[in-house]
Amino acid sequence: MIRKAVLPVAGLGTRMLPATKAVPKEMLCLINKPVIQYIVEEAVASGIRDLIFVVSRGKEAILDHFDFSPELEAELEERGKKALLDEVRRVSGLVENLSAVRQKKALGLGHAILVAAPLVGDEPFAVLLGDDIVEAEEPCLRQLIRAAEELRAPVIGVERLPREEVHRYGVIDGEPLREGLYRINDVVEKPRPEEAPSELAIIGRYVFFPEIFTYLEKIPPGAGGEIQLTDALAAMIRDGKEVYALELKGVRYDTGNPEGFVKATVALALKDPELGPKIRKFLSDLL
Ligand code: G1P
């Protein structure tokens, strides 16, 4: 059973500046929920009970969002705002065990995961990155957990993208095993389009076994002087370890840049039962 997840949320969010000057990018709001809530809801719906946030200075709002807010609750109760009170309490109760660890220096995604090692301990765990939200019938992380439990090996979420887009991602070289499942032969971080080994890009969902920490501890800093998760994975694969990639079923939005953020907002608004018809009319009038 995989019940722990690490959520690295220490990044600066430079692609969304100036919005992210004083507000963590994870707290930017899609409709009426911060981005991080969509990700936490996916984790919880996938069976995760212990969430470990890897934070940096100024990210306290993320932790507060998933904690109780007694003053607000008392106020809503007094004013008889039952529906809002229920929703606020639901969010506070989403995460059974909430912990946080500080990444004191911005030394990369691999380093962020490594600082969570003492809290993860000796068991398999998931990693969810804060920019990608995925709409799927079966929660995206649940799809990966099922595969990892069956294969008893790490599984990484991938998506087939147009070749000109893969340079923004880690890209795998994989051998197809069955529909949507690959055994990974190599992985390259942010390759040039002509050098990309495939069009299968790593999106922000992973299931790891504690062995990954051994590799994160020993790899040297890579691109940008940062400890790259992709380099640790590549080292593991070179040692002959099995690592798999699963093409995720669902629609993903990268909310970490203005274009993706607006697309996610519009798509979610159109799907919302109450807002949908109004926004559809608004958009068609506008166009
Ligand atoms: C990170 C990973 C990359 C992955 C991407 C998914 O990159 O290093 O392999 O494809 O997340 O969002 P970042 O977006 O932090 O530059």
mmCIF file with all atom_site columns, C-alpha atoms in Angstrom, residues 32-171:
data_model
loop_
_atom_site.group_PDB
_atom_site.id
_atom_site.type_symbol
_atom_site.label_atom_id
_atom_site.label_alt_id
_atom_site.label_comp_id
_atom_site.label_asym_id
_atom_site.label_entity_id
_atom_site.label_seq_id
_atom_site.pdbx_PDB_ins_code
_atom_site.Cartn_x
_atom_site.Cartn_y
_atom_site.Cartn_z
_atom_site.occupancy
_atom_site.B_iso_or_equiv
_atom_site.pdbx_formal_charge
_atom_site.auth_seq_id
_atom_site.auth_comp_id
_atom_site.auth_asym_id
_atom_site.auth_atom_id
_atom_site.pdbx_PDB_model_num
ATOM 1   C CA . ASN A 1 32  ? -12.302 29.101 -6.535  1.00 0.00 ? 32  ASN A CA 1
ATOM 2   C CA . LYS A 1 33  ? -9.640  26.617 -5.441  1.00 0.00 ? 33  LYS A CA 1
ATOM 3   C CA . PRO A 1 34  ? -5.888  27.048 -5.258  1.00 0.00 ? 34  PRO A CA 1
ATOM 4   C CA . VAL A 1 35  ? -3.969  24.886 -7.736  1.00 0.00 ? 35  VAL A CA 1
ATOM 5   C CA . ILE A 1 36  ? -2.437  22.820 -4.919  1.00 0.00 ? 36  ILE A CA 1
ATOM 6   C CA . GLN A 1 37  ? -5.886  21.749 -3.718  1.00 0.00 ? 37  GLN A CA 1
ATOM 7   C CA . TYR A 1 38  ? -6.593  20.010 -7.047  1.00 0.00 ? 38  TYR A CA 1
ATOM 8   C CA . ILE A 1 39  ? -3.336  18.093 -6.607  1.00 0.00 ? 39  ILE A CA 1
ATOM 9   C CA . VAL A 1 40  ? -3.978  17.194 -2.981  1.00 0.00 ? 40  VAL A CA 1
ATOM 10  C CA . GLU A 1 41  ? -7.502  16.025 -3.892  1.00 0.00 ? 41  GLU A CA 1
ATOM 11  C CA . GLU A 1 42  ? -6.007  13.773 -6.575  1.00 0.00 ? 42  GLU A CA 1
ATOM 12  C CA . ALA A 1 43  ? -3.520  12.332 -4.062  1.00 0.00 ? 43  ALA A CA 1
ATOM 13  C CA . VAL A 1 44  ? -6.227  11.686 -1.471  1.00 0.00 ? 44  VAL A CA 1
ATOM 14  C CA . ALA A 1 45  ? -8.508  10.106 -4.106  1.00 0.00 ? 45  ALA A CA 1
ATOM 15  C CA . SER A 1 46  ? -5.566  7.838  -4.992  1.00 0.00 ? 46  SER A CA 1
ATOM 16  C CA . GLY A 1 47  ? -5.318  6.491  -1.440  1.00 0.00 ? 47  GLY A CA 1
ATOM 17  C CA . ILE A 1 48  ? -2.624  8.799  -0.050  1.00 0.00 ? 48  ILE A CA 1
ATOM 18  C CA . ARG A 1 49  ? -2.972  9.537  3.670   1.00 0.00 ? 49  ARG A CA 1
ATOM 19  C CA . ASP A 1 50  ? 0.364   11.169 4.587   1.00 0.00 ? 50  ASP A CA 1
ATOM 20  C CA . LEU A 1 51  ? 1.378   14.289 2.704   1.00 0.00 ? 51  LEU A CA 1
ATOM 21  C CA . ILE A 1 52  ? 4.867   15.697 2.999   1.00 0.00 ? 52  ILE A CA 1
ATOM 22  C CA . PHE A 1 53  ? 5.266   19.200 1.600   1.00 0.00 ? 53  PHE A CA 1
ATOM 23  C CA . VAL A 1 54  ? 8.789   20.270 0.739   1.00 0.00 ? 54  VAL A CA 1
ATOM 24  C CA . VAL A 1 55  ? 8.578   24.009 1.304   1.00 0.00 ? 55  VAL A CA 1
ATOM 25  C CA . SER A 1 56  ? 10.819  27.053 1.239   1.00 0.00 ? 56  SER A CA 1
ATOM 26  C CA . ARG A 1 57  ? 10.552  30.401 2.997   1.00 0.00 ? 57  ARG A CA 1
ATOM 27  C CA . GLY A 1 58  ? 7.245   32.147 2.293   1.00 0.00 ? 58  GLY A CA 1
ATOM 28  C CA . LYS A 1 59  ? 5.223   29.023 1.517   1.00 0.00 ? 59  LYS A CA 1
ATOM 29  C CA . GLU A 1 60  ? 3.376   28.796 4.845   1.00 0.00 ? 60  GLU A CA 1
ATOM 30  C CA . ALA A 1 61  ? 0.040   29.656 3.206   1.00 0.00 ? 61  ALA A CA 1
ATOM 31  C CA . ILE A 1 62  ? 0.036   26.178 1.605   1.00 0.00 ? 62  ILE A CA 1
ATOM 32  C CA . LEU A 1 63  ? 0.175   24.482 5.007   1.00 0.00 ? 63  LEU A CA 1
ATOM 33  C CA . ASP A 1 64  ? -2.408  26.840 6.487   1.00 0.00 ? 64  ASP A CA 1
ATOM 34  C CA . HIS A 1 65  ? -4.788  26.009 3.637   1.00 0.00 ? 65  HIS A CA 1
ATOM 35  C CA . PHE A 1 66  ? -4.917  22.346 4.679   1.00 0.00 ? 66  PHE A CA 1
ATOM 36  C CA . ASP A 1 67  ? -5.043  23.028 8.422   1.00 0.00 ? 67  ASP A CA 1
ATOM 37  C CA . PHE A 1 68  ? -8.041  24.014 10.549  1.00 0.00 ? 68  PHE A CA 1
ATOM 38  C CA . SER A 1 69  ? -8.989  27.699 10.694  1.00 0.00 ? 69  SER A CA 1
ATOM 39  C CA . PRO A 1 70  ? -10.906 28.059 13.986  1.00 0.00 ? 70  PRO A CA 1
ATOM 40  C CA . GLU A 1 71  ? -11.568 31.824 13.727  1.00 0.00 ? 71  GLU A CA 1
ATOM 41  C CA . LEU A 1 72  ? -12.962 31.541 10.212  1.00 0.00 ? 72  LEU A CA 1
ATOM 42  C CA . GLU A 1 73  ? -15.035 28.492 11.160  1.00 0.00 ? 73  GLU A CA 1
ATOM 43  C CA . ALA A 1 74  ? -16.482 30.242 14.229  1.00 0.00 ? 74  ALA A CA 1
ATOM 44  C CA . GLU A 1 75  ? -17.361 33.286 12.150  1.00 0.00 ? 75  GLU A CA 1
ATOM 45  C CA . LEU A 1 76  ? -19.073 31.233 9.425   1.00 0.00 ? 76  LEU A CA 1
ATOM 46  C CA . GLU A 1 77  ? -20.957 29.258 12.060  1.00 0.00 ? 77  GLU A CA 1
ATOM 47  C CA . GLU A 1 78  ? -22.164 32.417 13.774  1.00 0.00 ? 78  GLU A CA 1
ATOM 48  C CA . ARG A 1 79  ? -23.371 33.864 10.464  1.00 0.00 ? 79  ARG A CA 1
ATOM 49  C CA . GLY A 1 80  ? -25.168 30.612 9.618   1.00 0.00 ? 80  GLY A CA 1
ATOM 50  C CA . LYS A 1 81  ? -23.147 30.046 6.441   1.00 0.00 ? 81  LYS A CA 1
ATOM 51  C CA . LYS A 1 82  ? -23.530 26.282 6.593   1.00 0.00 ? 82  LYS A CA 1
ATOM 52  C CA . ALA A 1 83  ? -22.466 25.372 3.037   1.00 0.00 ? 83  ALA A CA 1
ATOM 53  C CA . LEU A 1 84  ? -19.302 27.473 3.229   1.00 0.00 ? 84  LEU A CA 1
ATOM 54  C CA . LEU A 1 85  ? -18.495 26.113 6.677   1.00 0.00 ? 85  LEU A CA 1
ATOM 55  C CA . ASP A 1 86  ? -18.853 22.545 5.420   1.00 0.00 ? 86  ASP A CA 1
ATOM 56  C CA . GLU A 1 87  ? -16.556 23.277 2.489   1.00 0.00 ? 87  GLU A CA 1
ATOM 57  C CA . VAL A 1 88  ? -13.921 24.949 4.681   1.00 0.00 ? 88  VAL A CA 1
ATOM 58  C CA . ARG A 1 89  ? -14.019 21.977 7.073   1.00 0.00 ? 89  ARG A CA 1
ATOM 59  C CA . ARG A 1 90  ? -13.802 19.506 4.191   1.00 0.00 ? 90  ARG A CA 1
ATOM 60  C CA . VAL A 1 91  ? -10.587 21.145 2.974   1.00 0.00 ? 91  VAL A CA 1
ATOM 61  C CA . SER A 1 92  ? -9.086  21.177 6.496   1.00 0.00 ? 92  SER A CA 1
ATOM 62  C CA . GLY A 1 93  ? -9.879  17.497 6.852   1.00 0.00 ? 93  GLY A CA 1
ATOM 63  C CA . LEU A 1 94  ? -8.610  16.400 3.429   1.00 0.00 ? 94  LEU A CA 1
ATOM 64  C CA . VAL A 1 95  ? -5.133  15.454 4.568   1.00 0.00 ? 95  VAL A CA 1
ATOM 65  C CA . GLU A 1 96  ? -4.988  12.980 7.405   1.00 0.00 ? 96  GLU A CA 1
ATOM 66  C CA . ASN A 1 97  ? -1.316  13.523 8.258   1.00 0.00 ? 97  ASN A CA 1
ATOM 67  C CA . LEU A 1 98  ? 0.262   16.743 7.113   1.00 0.00 ? 98  LEU A CA 1
ATOM 68  C CA . SER A 1 99  ? 3.955   17.442 7.462   1.00 0.00 ? 99  SER A CA 1
ATOM 69  C CA . ALA A 1 100 ? 6.450   19.833 5.995   1.00 0.00 ? 100 ALA A CA 1
ATOM 70  C CA . VAL A 1 101 ? 10.173  19.965 5.593   1.00 0.00 ? 101 VAL A CA 1
ATOM 71  C CA . ARG A 1 102 ? 12.244  22.947 4.515   1.00 0.00 ? 102 ARG A CA 1
ATOM 72  C CA . GLN A 1 103 ? 14.449  22.890 1.473   1.00 0.00 ? 103 GLN A CA 1
ATOM 73  C CA . LYS A 1 104 ? 16.778  25.617 2.648   1.00 0.00 ? 104 LYS A CA 1
ATOM 74  C CA . LYS A 1 105 ? 18.520  26.131 -0.699  1.00 0.00 ? 105 LYS A CA 1
ATOM 75  C CA . ALA A 1 106 ? 17.043  25.894 -4.203  1.00 0.00 ? 106 ALA A CA 1
ATOM 76  C CA . LEU A 1 107 ? 19.204  22.951 -5.274  1.00 0.00 ? 107 LEU A CA 1
ATOM 77  C CA . GLY A 1 108 ? 16.734  21.273 -7.608  1.00 0.00 ? 108 GLY A CA 1
ATOM 78  C CA . LEU A 1 109 ? 13.903  18.770 -7.721  1.00 0.00 ? 109 LEU A CA 1
ATOM 79  C CA . GLY A 1 110 ? 16.128  15.802 -6.867  1.00 0.00 ? 110 GLY A CA 1
ATOM 80  C CA . HIS A 1 111 ? 17.416  17.617 -3.784  1.00 0.00 ? 111 HIS A CA 1
ATOM 81  C CA . ALA A 1 112 ? 13.860  18.553 -2.749  1.00 0.00 ? 112 ALA A CA 1
ATOM 82  C CA . ILE A 1 113 ? 12.881  14.876 -2.757  1.00 0.00 ? 113 ILE A CA 1
ATOM 83  C CA . LEU A 1 114 ? 16.023  13.958 -0.854  1.00 0.00 ? 114 LEU A CA 1
ATOM 84  C CA . VAL A 1 115 ? 15.230  16.367 1.986   1.00 0.00 ? 115 VAL A CA 1
ATOM 85  C CA . ALA A 1 116 ? 11.948  14.483 2.454   1.00 0.00 ? 116 ALA A CA 1
ATOM 86  C CA . ALA A 1 117 ? 13.790  11.159 2.925   1.00 0.00 ? 117 ALA A CA 1
ATOM 87  C CA . PRO A 1 118 ? 13.683  11.097 6.758   1.00 0.00 ? 118 PRO A CA 1
ATOM 88  C CA . LEU A 1 119 ? 9.909   11.643 6.668   1.00 0.00 ? 119 LEU A CA 1
ATOM 89  C CA . VAL A 1 120 ? 9.323   9.037  3.963   1.00 0.00 ? 120 VAL A CA 1
ATOM 90  C CA . GLY A 1 121 ? 11.343  6.337  5.708   1.00 0.00 ? 121 GLY A CA 1
ATOM 91  C CA . ASP A 1 122 ? 11.658  2.875  4.262   1.00 0.00 ? 122 ASP A CA 1
ATOM 92  C CA . GLU A 1 123 ? 8.558   2.539  2.106   1.00 0.00 ? 123 GLU A CA 1
ATOM 93  C CA . PRO A 1 124 ? 7.381   3.280  -1.441  1.00 0.00 ? 124 PRO A CA 1
ATOM 94  C CA . PHE A 1 125 ? 5.985   6.752  -1.991  1.00 0.00 ? 125 PHE A CA 1
ATOM 95  C CA . ALA A 1 126 ? 4.480   9.019  -4.608  1.00 0.00 ? 126 ALA A CA 1
ATOM 96  C CA . VAL A 1 127 ? 5.683   12.383 -5.870  1.00 0.00 ? 127 VAL A CA 1
ATOM 97  C CA . LEU A 1 128 ? 3.306   14.976 -7.289  1.00 0.00 ? 128 LEU A CA 1
ATOM 98  C CA . LEU A 1 129 ? 4.600   18.188 -8.814  1.00 0.00 ? 129 LEU A CA 1
ATOM 99  C CA . GLY A 1 130 ? 2.644   21.341 -8.218  1.00 0.00 ? 130 GLY A CA 1
ATOM 100 C CA . ASP A 1 131 ? 2.156   22.649 -11.770 1.00 0.00 ? 131 ASP A CA 1
ATOM 101 C CA . ASP A 1 132 ? 0.346   19.787 -13.446 1.00 0.00 ? 132 ASP A CA 1
ATOM 102 C CA . ILE A 1 133 ? -3.300  19.182 -12.800 1.00 0.00 ? 133 ILE A CA 1
ATOM 103 C CA . VAL A 1 134 ? -4.950  16.218 -14.484 1.00 0.00 ? 134 VAL A CA 1
ATOM 104 C CA . GLU A 1 135 ? -8.615  15.586 -15.144 1.00 0.00 ? 135 GLU A CA 1
ATOM 105 C CA . ALA A 1 136 ? -9.178  11.868 -15.370 1.00 0.00 ? 136 ALA A CA 1
ATOM 106 C CA . GLU A 1 137 ? -11.859 9.280  -14.737 1.00 0.00 ? 137 GLU A CA 1
ATOM 107 C CA . GLU A 1 138 ? -9.479  7.268  -12.554 1.00 0.00 ? 138 GLU A CA 1
ATOM 108 C CA . PRO A 1 139 ? -7.286  9.718  -10.612 1.00 0.00 ? 139 PRO A CA 1
ATOM 109 C CA . CYS A 1 140 ? -3.979  10.073 -12.395 1.00 0.00 ? 140 CYS A CA 1
ATOM 110 C CA . LEU A 1 141 ? -1.829  9.041  -9.425  1.00 0.00 ? 141 LEU A CA 1
ATOM 111 C CA . ARG A 1 142 ? -4.054  6.021  -8.787  1.00 0.00 ? 142 ARG A CA 1
ATOM 112 C CA . GLN A 1 143 ? -3.247  4.762  -12.304 1.00 0.00 ? 143 GLN A CA 1
ATOM 113 C CA . LEU A 1 144 ? 0.482   4.906  -11.477 1.00 0.00 ? 144 LEU A CA 1
ATOM 114 C CA . ILE A 1 145 ? 0.070   3.327  -8.039  1.00 0.00 ? 145 ILE A CA 1
ATOM 115 C CA . ARG A 1 146 ? -1.801  0.362  -9.531  1.00 0.00 ? 146 ARG A CA 1
ATOM 116 C CA . ALA A 1 147 ? 0.998   -0.212 -12.049 1.00 0.00 ? 147 ALA A CA 1
ATOM 117 C CA . ALA A 1 148 ? 3.758   0.182  -9.415  1.00 0.00 ? 148 ALA A CA 1
ATOM 118 C CA . GLU A 1 149 ? 2.030   -2.282 -7.082  1.00 0.00 ? 149 GLU A CA 1
ATOM 119 C CA . GLU A 1 150 ? 1.706   -4.803 -9.897  1.00 0.00 ? 150 GLU A CA 1
ATOM 120 C CA . LEU A 1 151 ? 5.271   -4.373 -11.221 1.00 0.00 ? 151 LEU A CA 1
ATOM 121 C CA . ARG A 1 152 ? 6.899   -3.822 -7.808  1.00 0.00 ? 152 ARG A CA 1
ATOM 122 C CA . ALA A 1 153 ? 9.086   -1.160 -9.424  1.00 0.00 ? 153 ALA A CA 1
ATOM 123 C CA . PRO A 1 154 ? 9.089   2.614  -9.882  1.00 0.00 ? 154 PRO A CA 1
ATOM 124 C CA . VAL A 1 155 ? 6.586   3.978  -12.400 1.00 0.00 ? 155 VAL A CA 1
ATOM 125 C CA . ILE A 1 156 ? 6.671   7.430  -13.940 1.00 0.00 ? 156 ILE A CA 1
ATOM 126 C CA . GLY A 1 157 ? 3.760   9.228  -15.570 1.00 0.00 ? 157 GLY A CA 1
ATOM 127 C CA . VAL A 1 158 ? 4.321   10.252 -19.187 1.00 0.00 ? 158 VAL A CA 1
ATOM 128 C CA . GLU A 1 159 ? 2.313   11.955 -21.889 1.00 0.00 ? 159 GLU A CA 1
ATOM 129 C CA . ARG A 1 160 ? 2.799   11.858 -25.664 1.00 0.00 ? 160 ARG A CA 1
ATOM 130 C CA . LEU A 1 161 ? 3.349   15.450 -26.786 1.00 0.00 ? 161 LEU A CA 1
ATOM 131 C CA . PRO A 1 162 ? 4.177   17.141 -30.090 1.00 0.00 ? 162 PRO A CA 1
ATOM 132 C CA . ARG A 1 163 ? 7.962   16.909 -30.660 1.00 0.00 ? 163 ARG A CA 1
ATOM 133 C CA . GLU A 1 164 ? 8.388   20.710 -30.548 1.00 0.00 ? 164 GLU A CA 1
ATOM 134 C CA . GLU A 1 165 ? 7.095   20.749 -26.947 1.00 0.00 ? 165 GLU A CA 1
ATOM 135 C CA . VAL A 1 166 ? 9.174   18.011 -25.330 1.00 0.00 ? 166 VAL A CA 1
ATOM 136 C CA . HIS A 1 167 ? 12.217  20.249 -24.726 1.00 0.00 ? 167 HIS A CA 1
ATOM 137 C CA . ARG A 1 168 ? 10.464  21.565 -21.599 1.00 0.00 ? 168 ARG A CA 1
ATOM 138 C CA . TYR A 1 169 ? 10.340  18.104 -19.976 1.00 0.00 ? 169 TYR A CA 1
ATOM 139 C CA . GLY A 1 170 ? 12.241  14.979 -19.074 1.00 0.00 ? 170 GLY A CA 1
ATOM 140 C CA . VAL A 1 171 ? 11.881  12.599 -22.035 1.00 0.00 ? 171 VAL A CA 1
#
